[in-house]
C-alpha positions as a printed NumPy array, in Angstrom:
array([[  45.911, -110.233,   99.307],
       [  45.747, -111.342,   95.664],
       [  42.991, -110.483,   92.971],
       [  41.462, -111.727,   90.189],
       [  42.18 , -109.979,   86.602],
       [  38.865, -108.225,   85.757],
       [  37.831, -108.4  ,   82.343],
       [  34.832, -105.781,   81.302],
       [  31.931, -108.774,   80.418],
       [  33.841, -111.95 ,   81.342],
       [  35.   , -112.555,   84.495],
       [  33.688, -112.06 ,   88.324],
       [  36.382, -109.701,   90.342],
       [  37.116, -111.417,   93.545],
       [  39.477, -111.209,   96.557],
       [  40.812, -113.665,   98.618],
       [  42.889, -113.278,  102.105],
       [  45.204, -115.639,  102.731],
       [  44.407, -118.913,  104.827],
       [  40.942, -117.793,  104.8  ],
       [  38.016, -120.156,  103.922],
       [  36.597, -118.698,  100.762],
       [  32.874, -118.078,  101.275],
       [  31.228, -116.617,   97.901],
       [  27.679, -117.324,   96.672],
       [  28.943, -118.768,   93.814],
       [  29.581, -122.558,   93.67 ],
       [  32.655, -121.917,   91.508],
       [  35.113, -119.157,   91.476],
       [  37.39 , -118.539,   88.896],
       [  40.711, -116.705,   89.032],
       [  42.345, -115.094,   86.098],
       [  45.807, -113.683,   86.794],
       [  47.551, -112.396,   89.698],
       [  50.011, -113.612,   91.908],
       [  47.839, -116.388,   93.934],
       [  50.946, -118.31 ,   95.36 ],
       [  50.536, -116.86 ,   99.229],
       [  46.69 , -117.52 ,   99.147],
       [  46.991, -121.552,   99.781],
       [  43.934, -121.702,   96.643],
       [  43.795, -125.173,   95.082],
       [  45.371, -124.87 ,   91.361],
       [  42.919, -127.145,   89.372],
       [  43.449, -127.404,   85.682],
       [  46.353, -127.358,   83.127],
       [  45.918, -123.854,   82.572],
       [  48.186, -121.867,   84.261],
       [  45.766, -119.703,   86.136],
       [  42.411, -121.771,   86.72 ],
       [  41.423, -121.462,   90.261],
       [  38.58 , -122.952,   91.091],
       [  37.242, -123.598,   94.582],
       [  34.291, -125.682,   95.32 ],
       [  31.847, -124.038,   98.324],
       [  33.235, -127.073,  100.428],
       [  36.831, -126.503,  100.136],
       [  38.9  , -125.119,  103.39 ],
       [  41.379, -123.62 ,  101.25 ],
       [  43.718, -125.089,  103.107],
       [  45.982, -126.585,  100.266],
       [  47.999, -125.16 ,   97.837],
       [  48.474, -127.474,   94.934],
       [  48.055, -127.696,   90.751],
       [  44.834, -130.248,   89.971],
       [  46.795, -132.517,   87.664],
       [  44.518, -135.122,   85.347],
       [  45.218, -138.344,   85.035],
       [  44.655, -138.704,   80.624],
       [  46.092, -141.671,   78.858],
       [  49.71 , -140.626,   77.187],
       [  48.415, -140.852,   73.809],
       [  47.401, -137.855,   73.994],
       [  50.207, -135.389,   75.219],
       [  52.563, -133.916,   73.127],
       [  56.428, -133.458,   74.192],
       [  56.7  , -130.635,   71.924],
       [  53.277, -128.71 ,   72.801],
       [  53.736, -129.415,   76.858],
       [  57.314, -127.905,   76.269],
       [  56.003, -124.719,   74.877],
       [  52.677, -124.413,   76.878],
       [  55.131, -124.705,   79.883],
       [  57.85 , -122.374,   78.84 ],
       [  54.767, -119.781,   78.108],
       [  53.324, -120.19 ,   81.449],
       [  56.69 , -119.653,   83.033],
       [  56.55 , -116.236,   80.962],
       [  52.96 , -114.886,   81.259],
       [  51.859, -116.32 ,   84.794],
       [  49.535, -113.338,   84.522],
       [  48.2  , -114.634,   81.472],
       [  48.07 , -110.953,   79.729],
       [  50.471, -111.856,   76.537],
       [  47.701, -113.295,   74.135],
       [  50.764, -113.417,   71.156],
       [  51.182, -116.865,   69.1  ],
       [  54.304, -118.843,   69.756],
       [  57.135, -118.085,   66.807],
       [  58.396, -121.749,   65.448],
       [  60.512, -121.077,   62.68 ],
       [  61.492, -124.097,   60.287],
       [  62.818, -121.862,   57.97 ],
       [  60.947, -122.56 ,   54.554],
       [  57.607, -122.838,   56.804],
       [  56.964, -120.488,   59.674],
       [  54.103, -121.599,   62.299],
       [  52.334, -119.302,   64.32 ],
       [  51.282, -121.559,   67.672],
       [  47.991, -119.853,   69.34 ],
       [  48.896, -118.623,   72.726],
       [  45.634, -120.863,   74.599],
       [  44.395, -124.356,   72.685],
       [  43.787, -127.993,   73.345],
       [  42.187, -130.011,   76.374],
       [  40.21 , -127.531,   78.93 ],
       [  39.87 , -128.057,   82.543],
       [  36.474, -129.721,   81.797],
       [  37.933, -131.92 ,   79.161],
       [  40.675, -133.308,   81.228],
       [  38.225, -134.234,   83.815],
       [  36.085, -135.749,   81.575],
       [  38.425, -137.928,   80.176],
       [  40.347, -138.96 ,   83.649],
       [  36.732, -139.663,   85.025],
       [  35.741, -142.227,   81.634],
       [  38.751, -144.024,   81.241],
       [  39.21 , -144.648,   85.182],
       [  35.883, -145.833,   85.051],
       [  36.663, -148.188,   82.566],
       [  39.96 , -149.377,   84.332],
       [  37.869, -149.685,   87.317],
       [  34.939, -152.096,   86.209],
       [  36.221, -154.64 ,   83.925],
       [  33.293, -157.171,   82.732],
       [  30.267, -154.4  ,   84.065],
       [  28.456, -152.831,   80.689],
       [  29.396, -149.187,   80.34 ],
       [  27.595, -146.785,   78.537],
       [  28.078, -142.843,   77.811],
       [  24.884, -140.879,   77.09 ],
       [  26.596, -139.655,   73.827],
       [  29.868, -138.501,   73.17 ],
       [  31.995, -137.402,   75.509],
       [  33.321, -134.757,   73.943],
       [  33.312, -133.835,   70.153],
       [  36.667, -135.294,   69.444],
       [  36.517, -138.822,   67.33 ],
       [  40.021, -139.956,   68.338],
       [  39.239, -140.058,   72.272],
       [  35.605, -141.269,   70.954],
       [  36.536, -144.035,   68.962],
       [  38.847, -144.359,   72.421],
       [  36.617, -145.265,   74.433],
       [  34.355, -147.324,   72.175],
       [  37.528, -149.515,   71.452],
       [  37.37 , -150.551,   75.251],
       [  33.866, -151.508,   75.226],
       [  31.768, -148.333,   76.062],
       [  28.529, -148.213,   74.093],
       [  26.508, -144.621,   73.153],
       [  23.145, -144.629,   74.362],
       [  22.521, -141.747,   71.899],
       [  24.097, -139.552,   69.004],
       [  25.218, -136.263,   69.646],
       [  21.783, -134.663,   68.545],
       [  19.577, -137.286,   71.016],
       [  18.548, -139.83 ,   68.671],
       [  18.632, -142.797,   70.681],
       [  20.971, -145.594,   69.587],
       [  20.46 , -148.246,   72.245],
       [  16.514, -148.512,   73.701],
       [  16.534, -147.321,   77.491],
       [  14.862, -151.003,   78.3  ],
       [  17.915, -152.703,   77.418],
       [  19.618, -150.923,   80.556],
       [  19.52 , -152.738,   83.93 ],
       [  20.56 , -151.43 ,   87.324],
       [  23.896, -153.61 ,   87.101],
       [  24.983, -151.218,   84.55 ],
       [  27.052, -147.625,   84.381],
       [  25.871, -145.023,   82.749],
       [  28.976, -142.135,   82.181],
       [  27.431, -138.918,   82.   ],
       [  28.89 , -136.479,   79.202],
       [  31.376, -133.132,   79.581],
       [  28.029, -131.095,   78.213],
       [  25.581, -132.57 ,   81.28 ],
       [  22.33 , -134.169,   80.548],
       [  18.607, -133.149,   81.344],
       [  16.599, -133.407,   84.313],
       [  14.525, -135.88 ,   82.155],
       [  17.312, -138.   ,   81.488],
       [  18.641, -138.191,   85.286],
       [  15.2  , -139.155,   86.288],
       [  14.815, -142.112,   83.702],
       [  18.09 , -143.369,   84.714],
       [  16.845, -143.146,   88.647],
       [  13.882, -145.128,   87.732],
       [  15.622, -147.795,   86.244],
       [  18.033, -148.035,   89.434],
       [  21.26 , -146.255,   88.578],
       [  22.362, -143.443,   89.731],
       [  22.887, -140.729,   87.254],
       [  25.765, -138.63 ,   88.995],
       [  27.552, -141.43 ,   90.103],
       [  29.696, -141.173,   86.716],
       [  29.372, -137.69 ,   86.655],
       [  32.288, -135.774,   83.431],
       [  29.72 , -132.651,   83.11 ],
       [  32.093, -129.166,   83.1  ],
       [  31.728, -127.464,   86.57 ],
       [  32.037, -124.252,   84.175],
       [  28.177, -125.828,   82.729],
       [  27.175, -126.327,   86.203],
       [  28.498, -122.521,   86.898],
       [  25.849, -122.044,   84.299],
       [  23.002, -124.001,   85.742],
       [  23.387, -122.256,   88.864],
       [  23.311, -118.985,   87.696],
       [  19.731, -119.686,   86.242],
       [  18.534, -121.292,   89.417],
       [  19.643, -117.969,   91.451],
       [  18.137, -115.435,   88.97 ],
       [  15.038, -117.892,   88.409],
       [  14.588, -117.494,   92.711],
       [  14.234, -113.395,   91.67 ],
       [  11.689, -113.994,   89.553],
       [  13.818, -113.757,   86.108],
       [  13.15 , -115.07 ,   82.948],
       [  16.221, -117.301,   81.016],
       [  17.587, -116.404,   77.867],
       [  19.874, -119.168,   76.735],
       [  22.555, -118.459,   74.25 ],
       [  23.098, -121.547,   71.95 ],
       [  22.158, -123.715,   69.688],
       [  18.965, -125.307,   70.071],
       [  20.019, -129.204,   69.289],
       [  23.642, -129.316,   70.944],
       [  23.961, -131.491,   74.174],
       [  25.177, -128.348,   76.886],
       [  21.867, -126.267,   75.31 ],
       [  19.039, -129.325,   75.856],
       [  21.165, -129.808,   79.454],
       [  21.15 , -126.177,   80.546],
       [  17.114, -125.5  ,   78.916],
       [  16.26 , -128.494,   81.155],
       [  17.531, -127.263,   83.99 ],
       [  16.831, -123.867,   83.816],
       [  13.263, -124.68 ,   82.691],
       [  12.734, -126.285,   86.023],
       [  13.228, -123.311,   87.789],
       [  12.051, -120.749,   85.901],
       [  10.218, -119.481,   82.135],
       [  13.461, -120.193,   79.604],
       [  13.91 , -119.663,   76.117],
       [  16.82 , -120.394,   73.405],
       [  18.293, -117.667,   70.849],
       [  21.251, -119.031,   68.319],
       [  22.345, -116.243,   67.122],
       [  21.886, -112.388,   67.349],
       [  18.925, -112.311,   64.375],
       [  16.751, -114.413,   66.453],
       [  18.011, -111.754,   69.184],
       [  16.595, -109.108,   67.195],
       [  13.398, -111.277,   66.32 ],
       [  12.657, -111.832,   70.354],
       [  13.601, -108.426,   71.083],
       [  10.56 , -107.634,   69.084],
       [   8.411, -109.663,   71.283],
       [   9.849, -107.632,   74.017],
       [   8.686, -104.037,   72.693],
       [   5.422, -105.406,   71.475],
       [   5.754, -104.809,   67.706],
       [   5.032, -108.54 ,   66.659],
       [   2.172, -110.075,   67.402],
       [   2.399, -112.574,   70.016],
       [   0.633, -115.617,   68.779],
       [   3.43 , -115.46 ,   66.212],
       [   6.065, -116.037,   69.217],
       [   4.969, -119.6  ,   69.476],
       [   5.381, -120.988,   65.597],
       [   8.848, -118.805,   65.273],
       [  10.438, -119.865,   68.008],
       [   8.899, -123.908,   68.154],
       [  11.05 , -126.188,   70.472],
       [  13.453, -123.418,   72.019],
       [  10.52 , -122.535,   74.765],
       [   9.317, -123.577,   78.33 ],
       [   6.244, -125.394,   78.695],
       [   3.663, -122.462,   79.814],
       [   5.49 , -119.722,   78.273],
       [   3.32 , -116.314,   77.837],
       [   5.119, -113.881,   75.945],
       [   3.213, -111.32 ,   76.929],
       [   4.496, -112.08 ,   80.765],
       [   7.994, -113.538,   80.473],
       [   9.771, -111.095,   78.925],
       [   9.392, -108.563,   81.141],
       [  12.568, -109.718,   83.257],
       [  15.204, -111.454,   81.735],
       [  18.634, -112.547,   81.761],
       [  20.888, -114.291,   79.571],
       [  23.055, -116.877,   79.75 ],
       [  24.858, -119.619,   77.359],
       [  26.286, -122.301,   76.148],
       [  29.584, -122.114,   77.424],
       [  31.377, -122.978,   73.625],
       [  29.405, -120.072,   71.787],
       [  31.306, -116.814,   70.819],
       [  32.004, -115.504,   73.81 ],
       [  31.842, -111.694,   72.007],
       [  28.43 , -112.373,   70.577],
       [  26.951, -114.085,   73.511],
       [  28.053, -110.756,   75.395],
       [  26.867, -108.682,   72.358],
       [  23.401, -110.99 ,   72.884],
       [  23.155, -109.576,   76.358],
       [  23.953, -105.856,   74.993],
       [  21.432, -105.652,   72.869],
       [  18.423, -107.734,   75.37 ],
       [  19.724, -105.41 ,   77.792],
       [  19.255, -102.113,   75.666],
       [  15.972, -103.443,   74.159],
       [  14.205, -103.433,   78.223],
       [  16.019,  -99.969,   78.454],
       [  14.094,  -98.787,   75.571],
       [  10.256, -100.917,   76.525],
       [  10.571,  -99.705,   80.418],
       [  12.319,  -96.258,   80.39 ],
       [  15.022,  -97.285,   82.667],
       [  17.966,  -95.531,   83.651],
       [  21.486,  -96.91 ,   83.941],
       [  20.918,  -97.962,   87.734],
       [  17.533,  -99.069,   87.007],
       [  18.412, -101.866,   84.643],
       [  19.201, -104.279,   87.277],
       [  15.311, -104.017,   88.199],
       [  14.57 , -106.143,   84.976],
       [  17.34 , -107.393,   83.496],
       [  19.814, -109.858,   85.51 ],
       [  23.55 , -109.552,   84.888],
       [  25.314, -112.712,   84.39 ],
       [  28.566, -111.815,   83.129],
       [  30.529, -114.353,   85.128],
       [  28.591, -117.499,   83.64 ],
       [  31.417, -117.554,   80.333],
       [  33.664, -119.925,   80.457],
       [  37.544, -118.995,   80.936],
       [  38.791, -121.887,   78.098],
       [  36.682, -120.086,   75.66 ],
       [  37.452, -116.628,   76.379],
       [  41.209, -117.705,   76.433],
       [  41.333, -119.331,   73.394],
       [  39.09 , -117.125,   71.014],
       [  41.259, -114.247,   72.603],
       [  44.36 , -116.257,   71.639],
       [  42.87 , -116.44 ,   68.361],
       [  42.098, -112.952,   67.785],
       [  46.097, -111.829,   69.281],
       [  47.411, -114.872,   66.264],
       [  45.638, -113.064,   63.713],
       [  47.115, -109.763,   64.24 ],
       [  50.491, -111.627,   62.982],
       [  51.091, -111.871,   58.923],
       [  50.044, -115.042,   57.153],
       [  49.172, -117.039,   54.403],
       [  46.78 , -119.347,   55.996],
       [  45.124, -120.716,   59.259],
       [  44.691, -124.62 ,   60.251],
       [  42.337, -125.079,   62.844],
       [  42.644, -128.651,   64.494],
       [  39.307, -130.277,   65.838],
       [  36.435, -132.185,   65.905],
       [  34.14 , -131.382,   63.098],
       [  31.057, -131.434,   65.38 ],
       [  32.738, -129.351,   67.872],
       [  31.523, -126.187,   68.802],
       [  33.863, -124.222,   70.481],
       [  36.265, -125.042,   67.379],
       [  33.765, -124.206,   64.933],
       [  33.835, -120.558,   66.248],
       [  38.003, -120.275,   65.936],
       [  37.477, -121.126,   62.365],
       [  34.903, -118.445,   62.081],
       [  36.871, -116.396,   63.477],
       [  40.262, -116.963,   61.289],
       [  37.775, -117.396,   58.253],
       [  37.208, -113.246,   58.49 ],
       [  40.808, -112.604,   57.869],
       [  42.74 , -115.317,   55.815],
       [  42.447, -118.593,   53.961],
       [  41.174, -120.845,   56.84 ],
       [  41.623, -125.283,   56.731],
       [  39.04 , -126.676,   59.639],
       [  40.455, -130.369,   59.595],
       [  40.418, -133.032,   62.242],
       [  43.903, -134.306,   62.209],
       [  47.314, -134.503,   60.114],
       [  45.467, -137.173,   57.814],
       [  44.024, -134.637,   56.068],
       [  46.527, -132.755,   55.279],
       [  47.355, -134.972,   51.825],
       [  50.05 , -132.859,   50.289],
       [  51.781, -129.82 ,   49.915],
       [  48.996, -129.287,   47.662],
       [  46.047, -130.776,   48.096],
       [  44.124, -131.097,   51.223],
       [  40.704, -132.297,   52.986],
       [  39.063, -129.901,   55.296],
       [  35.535, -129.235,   56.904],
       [  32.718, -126.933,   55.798],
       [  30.784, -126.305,   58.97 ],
       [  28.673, -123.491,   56.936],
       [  27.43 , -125.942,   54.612],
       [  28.66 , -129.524,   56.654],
       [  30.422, -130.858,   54.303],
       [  34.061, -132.111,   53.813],
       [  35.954, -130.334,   50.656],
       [  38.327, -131.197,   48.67 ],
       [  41.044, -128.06 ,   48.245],
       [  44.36 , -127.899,   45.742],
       [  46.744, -125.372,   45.966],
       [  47.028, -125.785,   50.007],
       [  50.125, -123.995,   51.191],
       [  51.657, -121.439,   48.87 ],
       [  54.278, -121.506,   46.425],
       [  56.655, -118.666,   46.913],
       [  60.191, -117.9  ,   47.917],
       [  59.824, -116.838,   50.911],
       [  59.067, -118.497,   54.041],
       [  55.211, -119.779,   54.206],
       [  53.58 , -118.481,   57.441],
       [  50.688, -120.441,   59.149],
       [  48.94 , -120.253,   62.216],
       [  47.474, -122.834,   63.954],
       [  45.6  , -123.859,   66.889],
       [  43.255, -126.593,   67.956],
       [  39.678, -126.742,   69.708],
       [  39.262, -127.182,   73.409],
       [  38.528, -131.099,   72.693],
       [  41.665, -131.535,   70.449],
       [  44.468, -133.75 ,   71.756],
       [  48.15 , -131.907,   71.918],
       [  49.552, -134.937,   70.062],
       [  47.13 , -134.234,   67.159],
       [  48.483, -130.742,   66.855],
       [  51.923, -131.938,   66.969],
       [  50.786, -134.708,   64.257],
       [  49.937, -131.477,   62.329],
       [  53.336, -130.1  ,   62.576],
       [  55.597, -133.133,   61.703],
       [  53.09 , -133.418,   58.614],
       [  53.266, -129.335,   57.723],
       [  57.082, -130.077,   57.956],
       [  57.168, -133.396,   56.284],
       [  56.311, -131.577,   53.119],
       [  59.373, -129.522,   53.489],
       [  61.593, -132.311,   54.461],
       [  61.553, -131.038,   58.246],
       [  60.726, -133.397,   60.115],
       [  63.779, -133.949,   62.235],
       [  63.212, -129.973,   62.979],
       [  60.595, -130.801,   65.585],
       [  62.816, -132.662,   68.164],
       [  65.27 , -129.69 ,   67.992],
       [  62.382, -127.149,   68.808],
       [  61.68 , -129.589,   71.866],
       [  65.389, -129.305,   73.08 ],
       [  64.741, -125.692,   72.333],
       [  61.564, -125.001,   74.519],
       [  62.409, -127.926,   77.085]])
């Protein structure tokens, strides 16, 4: 018998016999950890322990889910140390960086970065559908992901975006016919959009890239909307997952948005009754359900998010909703489950891992952090606020930016807005440390670009096939 690693607020505990058909009310289960070889569980994912099981599977097979993605975007060095470290932490408990000492420039690898389960899918499912239908029109809702290289990608073979990544709409929906493909994103879409696309004749899951880890989310708001629960949604208001997952949830039940943990506080004022109500409906404009009564809907709640936030403040989110209906109702500890749903196991394992990852790199001694991503990513947008609270911190999208030893461009997602920076890596005698890691959309061979660049400025270069005879 094998179990899942239990985390306190992130992952579902669940045991499996072996050759037994897994039956769970879950659509997806996740395991983290444990020794899963004897339990004939389908290994999907790069990570080295991602199980997920679909209701439908017999769990009959015992095999890794590898993704078909286009070369350009592996790295020999970074699949020679991912693999090494999976070899050495199959329980996935050593969240320590990866030591690669050049000498004059010491790099501090994150322990969990790059493509996610849902990423890989995403992009085997869009470029396979590209192979597949030469001369047909293809279109993605928006992009894929929020990485430009695989972007640009995919618009270099012909695909079109119907819209930009905050829904203005780039191509009218009457220039679509039923003749063409429509690729769904890795974030979902809305109810809304599905149906348009069924009206005009084409079938909106047919192309289908959205993260089964989203869809864990949807789910989990259908089965506490069926007890009569109001959703809290943890995101931001304007990204692609958070208008998917308000759609859906809105469907099923009364929903609302939060960002962040002030306008937490602000709706947990709504809860208790010490802000007028009427106010509810100007302060929180466009992040509520059609027929929303404040005065009704916050009685029960639950909370769940977008699946790239914090994973520590989305739980802290819950904390303090959770404390707040303690306080209105007078509830005792086994009372709380009367109004307030718990839906720990709705965050997503590639976040946790890597913002954990992050958090065991910065216990290590450095001069400065490089975070590799998309500048419109999410999930990356939260390492760098995360390495920001303890060191110097360089958000850039690839080794292009990195200009010099001195001088390089980077990305202010505070203010959105690309800066200029001298003085980039230090000037001292001993060894410069930096540690680096890369969002969840990032190609490996952009990190590696980083690297050979970093070491280009020491006149390294030729290091980095010795650290892949090292690791291989």
């Amino acid at each position: 018998m094998a179990a899942a690693r239990s985390a306190s607020w992130a992952f579902e505990e669940v045991t499996v016999k072996n050759k037994a058909a897994l039956k769970h009310n879950m659509d997806l289960v996740m395991f983290t950890g444990g020794d899963l070889s004897d339990t004939n569980l389908p290994n999907y994912g790069q990570s080295d322990s991602c199980y997920l099981c679909t209701a439908q599977d017999n769990v009959q097979t015992n095999h890794m889910k590898t993704f078909n993605v286009p070369i350009i975007y592996r790295s020999p060095l970074i699949s020679a140390i991912k693999q090494q470290r999976k070899q050495q932490d199959r329980m996935k408990k050593d969240f320590t960086p990866t030591l690669l000492d050049f000498g004059p420039v010491r790099i501090q690898l994150a322990r969990h970065f790059g493509f996610c389960y849902g990423v890989e899918n995403a992009i085997e499912i869009a470029f396979k559908t590209v192979d597949e239908n030469e001369g047909k029109r293809i279109f993605l809702l928006s992009e894929m992901i929020h990485n430009p290289q695989v972007n640009n990608d995919l618009l270099s073979r012909g695909v079109k975006f119907l819209m930009d990544t905050s829904g203005r709409q780039l191509i009218p929906w009457d220039e679509l016919s039923a003749d063409d493909i429509v690729i769904i994103p890795a974030f979902g879409t809305t109810l809304e959009i599905e149906g348009r696309l069924q009206d005009m004749g084409i079938t909106p899951l047919q192309y289908n890239t959205t993260c089964p880890f989203v869809e864990r989310v949807w789910n989990k708001a259908e089965q506490i909307a069926a007890k009569e629960y109001t959703v809290i949604v943890h995101g931001k208001p304007k990204h692609e997952e958070t208008r998917a997952t308000f759609s859906h949830s809105r469907h099923h039940t009364p929903t609302v948005v939060v960002k962040d943990m002030e306008e937490t506080h602000r709706l947990a004022a709504y809860i208790l009754g010490t802000q007028p109500a009427e106010q509810f409906y100007e302060e929180f404009k466009g992040q509520y359900s059609e027929g929303f009564d404040v005065t009704k809907h916050l009685q029960r709640v639950g909370v769940v998010n977008q699946t790239t936030m914090l994973a520590s403040e989305t739980q802290a989110i819950a904390d303090y909703i959770k404390q707040t209906i303690q306080e209105k109702y007078q509830l005792a500890d086994n009372q709380v489950a009367e109004r307030f749903a718990d839906t720990r196991d709705t965050l997503c394992y590639a976040t946790n891992d890597n913002q954990t990852a992050v958090t065991g790199m910065l216990e290590e001694e450095a001069d400065l952090a490089i975070v590799v991503g998309g500048y419109n990513s999410s999930n990356t947008s939260h390492l760098v606020e995360l390495c920001e609270e303890k060191l110097p911190t360089y958000f850039v999208s690839s080794e292009e930016k990195l200009l010099s030893r001195d001088e390089v461009l980077h990305w202010d997602f505070h203010h959105h807005q690309e800066l200029h920076s001298t003085q980039f890596l230090p000037q001292k005698e001993t060894p410069a440390t930096i540690l680096l890691t890369s969002g969840a959309s990032c190609p490996d061979a952009i990190v590696e670009g980083v690297i050979r660049k970093l070491l280009s400025f020491y006149g390294l270069e030729h290091k980095v096939n010795e650290a892949i005879e090292t690791f291989g």
